[in-house]
PDB file of C-alpha atoms in Angstrom:
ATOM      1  CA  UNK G   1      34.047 -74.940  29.497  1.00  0.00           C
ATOM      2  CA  UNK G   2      36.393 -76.054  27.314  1.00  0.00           C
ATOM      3  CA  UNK G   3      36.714 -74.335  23.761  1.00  0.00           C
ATOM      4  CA  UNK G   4      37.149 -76.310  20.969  1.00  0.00           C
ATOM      5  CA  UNK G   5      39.202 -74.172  19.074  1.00  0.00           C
ATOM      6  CA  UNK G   6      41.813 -73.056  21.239  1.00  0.00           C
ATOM      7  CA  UNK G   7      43.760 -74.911  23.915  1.00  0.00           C
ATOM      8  CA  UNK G   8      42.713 -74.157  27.586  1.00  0.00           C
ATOM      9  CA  UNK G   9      46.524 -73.355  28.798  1.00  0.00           C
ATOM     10  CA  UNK G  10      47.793 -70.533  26.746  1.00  0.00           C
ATOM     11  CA  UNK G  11      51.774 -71.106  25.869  1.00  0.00           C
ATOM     12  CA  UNK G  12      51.042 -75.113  26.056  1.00  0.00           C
ATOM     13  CA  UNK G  13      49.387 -74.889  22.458  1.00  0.00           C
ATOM     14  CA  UNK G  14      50.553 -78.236  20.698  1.00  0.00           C
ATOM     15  CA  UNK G  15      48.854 -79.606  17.474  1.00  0.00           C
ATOM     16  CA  UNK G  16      46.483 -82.309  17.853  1.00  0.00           C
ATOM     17  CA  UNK G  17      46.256 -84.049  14.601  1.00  0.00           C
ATOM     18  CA  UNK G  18      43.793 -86.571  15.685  1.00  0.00           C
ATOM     19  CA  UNK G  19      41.007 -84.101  15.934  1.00  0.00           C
ATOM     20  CA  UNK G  20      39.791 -85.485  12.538  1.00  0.00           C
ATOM     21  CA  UNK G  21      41.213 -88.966  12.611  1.00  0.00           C
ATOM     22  CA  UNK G  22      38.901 -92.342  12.751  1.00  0.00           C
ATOM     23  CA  UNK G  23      39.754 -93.059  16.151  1.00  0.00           C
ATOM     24  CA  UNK G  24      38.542 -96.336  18.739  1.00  0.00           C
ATOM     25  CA  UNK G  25      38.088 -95.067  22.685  1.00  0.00           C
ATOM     26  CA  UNK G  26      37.321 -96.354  26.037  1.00  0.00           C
ATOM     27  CA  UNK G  27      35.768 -94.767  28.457  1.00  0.00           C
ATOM     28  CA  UNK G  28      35.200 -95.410  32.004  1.00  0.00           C
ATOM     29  CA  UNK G  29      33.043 -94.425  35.071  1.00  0.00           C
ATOM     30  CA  UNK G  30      36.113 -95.092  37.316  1.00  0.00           C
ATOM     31  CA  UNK G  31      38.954 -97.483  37.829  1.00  0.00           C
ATOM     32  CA  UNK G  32      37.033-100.945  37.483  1.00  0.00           C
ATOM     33  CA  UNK G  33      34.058 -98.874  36.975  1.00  0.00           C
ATOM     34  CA  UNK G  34      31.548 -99.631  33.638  1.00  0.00           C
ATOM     35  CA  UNK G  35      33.291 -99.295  30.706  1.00  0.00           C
ATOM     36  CA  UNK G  36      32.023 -98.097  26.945  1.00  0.00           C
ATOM     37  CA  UNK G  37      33.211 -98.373  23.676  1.00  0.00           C
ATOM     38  CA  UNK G  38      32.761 -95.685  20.864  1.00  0.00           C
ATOM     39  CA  UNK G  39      34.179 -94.849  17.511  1.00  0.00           C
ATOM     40  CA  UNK G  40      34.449 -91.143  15.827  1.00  0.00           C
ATOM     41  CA  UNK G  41      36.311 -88.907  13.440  1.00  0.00           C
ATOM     42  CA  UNK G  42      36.438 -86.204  15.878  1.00  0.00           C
ATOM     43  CA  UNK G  43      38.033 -87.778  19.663  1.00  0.00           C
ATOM     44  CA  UNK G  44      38.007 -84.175  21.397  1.00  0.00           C
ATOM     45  CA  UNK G  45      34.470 -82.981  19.831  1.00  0.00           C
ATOM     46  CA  UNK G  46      33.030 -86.530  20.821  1.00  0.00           C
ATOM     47  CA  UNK G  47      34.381 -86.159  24.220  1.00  0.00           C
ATOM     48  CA  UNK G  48      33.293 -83.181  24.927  1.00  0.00           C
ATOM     49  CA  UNK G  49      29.919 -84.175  24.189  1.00  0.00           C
ATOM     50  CA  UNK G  50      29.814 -87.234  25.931  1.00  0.00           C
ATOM     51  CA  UNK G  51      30.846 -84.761  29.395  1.00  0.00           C
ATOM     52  CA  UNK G  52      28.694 -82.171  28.913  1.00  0.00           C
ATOM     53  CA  UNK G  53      25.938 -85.138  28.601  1.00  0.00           C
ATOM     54  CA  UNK G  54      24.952 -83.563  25.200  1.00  0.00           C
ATOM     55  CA  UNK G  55      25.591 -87.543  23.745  1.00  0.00           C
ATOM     56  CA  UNK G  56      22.932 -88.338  26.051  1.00  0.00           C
ATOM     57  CA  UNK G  57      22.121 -92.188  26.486  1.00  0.00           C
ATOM     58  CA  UNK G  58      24.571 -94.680  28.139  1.00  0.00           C
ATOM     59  CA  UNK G  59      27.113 -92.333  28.906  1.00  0.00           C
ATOM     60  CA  UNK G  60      25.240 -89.780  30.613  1.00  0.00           C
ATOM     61  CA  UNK G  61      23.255 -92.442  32.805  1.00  0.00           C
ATOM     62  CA  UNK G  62      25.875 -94.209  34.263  1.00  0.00           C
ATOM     63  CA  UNK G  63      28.326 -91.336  34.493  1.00  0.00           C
ATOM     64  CA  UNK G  64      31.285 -92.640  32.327  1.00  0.00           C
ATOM     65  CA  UNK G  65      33.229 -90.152  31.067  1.00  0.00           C
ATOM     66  CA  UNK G  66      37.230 -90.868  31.500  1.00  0.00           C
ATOM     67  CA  UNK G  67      39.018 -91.725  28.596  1.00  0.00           C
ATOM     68  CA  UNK G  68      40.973 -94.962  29.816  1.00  0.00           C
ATOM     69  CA  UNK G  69      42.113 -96.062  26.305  1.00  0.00           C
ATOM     70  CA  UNK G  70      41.862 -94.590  22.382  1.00  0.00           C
ATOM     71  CA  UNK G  71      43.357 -96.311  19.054  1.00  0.00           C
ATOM     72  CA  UNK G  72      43.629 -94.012  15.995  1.00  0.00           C
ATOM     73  CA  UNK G  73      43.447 -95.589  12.781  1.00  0.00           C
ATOM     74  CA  UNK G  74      43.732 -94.302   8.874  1.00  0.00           C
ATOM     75  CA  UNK G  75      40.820 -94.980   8.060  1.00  0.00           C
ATOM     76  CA  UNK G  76      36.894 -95.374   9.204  1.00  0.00           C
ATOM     77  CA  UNK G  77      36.100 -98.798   8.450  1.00  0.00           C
ATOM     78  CA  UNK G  78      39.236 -99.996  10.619  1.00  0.00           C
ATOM     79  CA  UNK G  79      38.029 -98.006  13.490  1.00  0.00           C
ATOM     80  CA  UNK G  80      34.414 -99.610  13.231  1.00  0.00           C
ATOM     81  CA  UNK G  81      35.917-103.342  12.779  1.00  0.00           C
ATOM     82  CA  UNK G  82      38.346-102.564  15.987  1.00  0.00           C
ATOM     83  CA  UNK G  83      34.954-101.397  17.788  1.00  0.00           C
ATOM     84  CA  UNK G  84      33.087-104.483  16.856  1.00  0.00           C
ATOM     85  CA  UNK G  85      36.247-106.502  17.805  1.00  0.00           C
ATOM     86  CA  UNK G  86      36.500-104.943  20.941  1.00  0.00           C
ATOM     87  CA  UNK G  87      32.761-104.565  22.207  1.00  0.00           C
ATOM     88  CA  UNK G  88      32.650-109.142  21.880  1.00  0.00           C
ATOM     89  CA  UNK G  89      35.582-109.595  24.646  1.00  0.00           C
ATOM     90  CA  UNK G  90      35.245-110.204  27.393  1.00  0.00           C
ATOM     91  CA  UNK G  91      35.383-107.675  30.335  1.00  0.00           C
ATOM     92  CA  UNK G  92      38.338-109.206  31.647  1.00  0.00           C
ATOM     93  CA  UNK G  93      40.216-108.875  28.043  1.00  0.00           C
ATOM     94  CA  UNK G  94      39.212-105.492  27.589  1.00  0.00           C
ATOM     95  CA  UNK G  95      40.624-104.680  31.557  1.00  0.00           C
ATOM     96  CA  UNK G  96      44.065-106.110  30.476  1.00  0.00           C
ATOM     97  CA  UNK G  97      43.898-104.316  27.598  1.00  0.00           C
ATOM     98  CA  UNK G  98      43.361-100.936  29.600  1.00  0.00           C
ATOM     99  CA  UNK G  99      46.009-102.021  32.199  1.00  0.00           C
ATOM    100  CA  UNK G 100      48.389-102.770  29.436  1.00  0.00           C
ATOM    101  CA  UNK G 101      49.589 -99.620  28.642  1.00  0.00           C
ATOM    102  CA  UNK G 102      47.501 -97.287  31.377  1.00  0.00           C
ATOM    103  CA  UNK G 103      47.478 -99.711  35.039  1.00  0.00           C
ATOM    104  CA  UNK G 104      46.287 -96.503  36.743  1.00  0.00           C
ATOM    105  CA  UNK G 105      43.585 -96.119  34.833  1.00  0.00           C
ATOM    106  CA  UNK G 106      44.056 -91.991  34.457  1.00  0.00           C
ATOM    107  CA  UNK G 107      41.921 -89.749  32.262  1.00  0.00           C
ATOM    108  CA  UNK G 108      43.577 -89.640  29.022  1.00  0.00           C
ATOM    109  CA  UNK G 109      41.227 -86.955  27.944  1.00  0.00           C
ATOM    110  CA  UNK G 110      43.249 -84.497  30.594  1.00  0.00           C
ATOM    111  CA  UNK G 111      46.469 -84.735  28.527  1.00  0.00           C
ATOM    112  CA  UNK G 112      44.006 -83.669  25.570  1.00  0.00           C
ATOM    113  CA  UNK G 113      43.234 -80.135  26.989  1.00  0.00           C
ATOM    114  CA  UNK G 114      40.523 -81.250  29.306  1.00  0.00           C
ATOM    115  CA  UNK G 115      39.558 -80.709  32.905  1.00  0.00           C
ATOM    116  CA  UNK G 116      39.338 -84.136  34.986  1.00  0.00           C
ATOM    117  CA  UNK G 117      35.635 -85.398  35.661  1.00  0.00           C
ATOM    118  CA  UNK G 118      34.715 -84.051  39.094  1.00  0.00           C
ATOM    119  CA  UNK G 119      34.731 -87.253  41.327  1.00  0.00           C
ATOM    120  CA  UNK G 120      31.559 -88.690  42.839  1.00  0.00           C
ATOM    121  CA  UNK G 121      32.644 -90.438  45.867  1.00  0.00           C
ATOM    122  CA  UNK G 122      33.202 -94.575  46.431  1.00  0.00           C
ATOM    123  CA  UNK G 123      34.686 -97.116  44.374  1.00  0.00           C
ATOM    124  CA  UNK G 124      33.928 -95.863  40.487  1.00  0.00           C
ATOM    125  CA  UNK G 125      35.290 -92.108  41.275  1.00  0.00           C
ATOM    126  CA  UNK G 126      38.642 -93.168  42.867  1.00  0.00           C
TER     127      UNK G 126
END
């Protein structure tokens, strides 16, 4: 389990001054997978909730839990306007987007401290 106030590799300690930031994230089941759209203050408390299933709901159901894509901003009401922007396009739009700048579709959240998602087998998990 990951702890939340202390980085899970000791000697690889960095800051990570997001951790109270408004901040705009994708997540995904898998590469092509179903995708979901959240906003916090908190990107490493929220993701930890969302895979330890404590966020419950749409998350937990259909298993998405990589971090694909996140946008920090300086302030909330950005964030939410960037959510509501982003949760209208279409799913092709918000693919490119995702490809853009991570065509592999990896698990952002890993290079936050996290272990990856165990993998469930067939298309979503690869």
């Amino acid at each position: 389990m990951l702890n939340l106030f202390q980085h899970p590799s000791p000697g690889t300690l960095r800051p990570m001054p997001f951790e109270r930031n408004p901040c705009v994230y994708v997540l995904a089941s898998g590469r092509y997978g179903t995708l979901y759209i959240g906003v916090t203050s908190g990107l490493i408390q929220r993701l930890y909730q969302h895979r330890e299933g404590i966020a419950g709901g749409f998350t937990k159901r259909y298993r998405v839990h990589r971090l694909v894509r996140y946008e920090m901003f300086g302030d909330m009401e950005g964030a939410i306007l960037r959510e509501r922007q982003l949760e209208r396009w279409h799913r092709q739009w918000k693919i490119n987007l995702i490809e853009r700048d991570n065509p592999h579709w990896a698990d952002l959240a890993v290079g936050l401290g996290f272990e990856p998602p165990a993998l469930r087998g067939g298309r979503n998990g690869s």
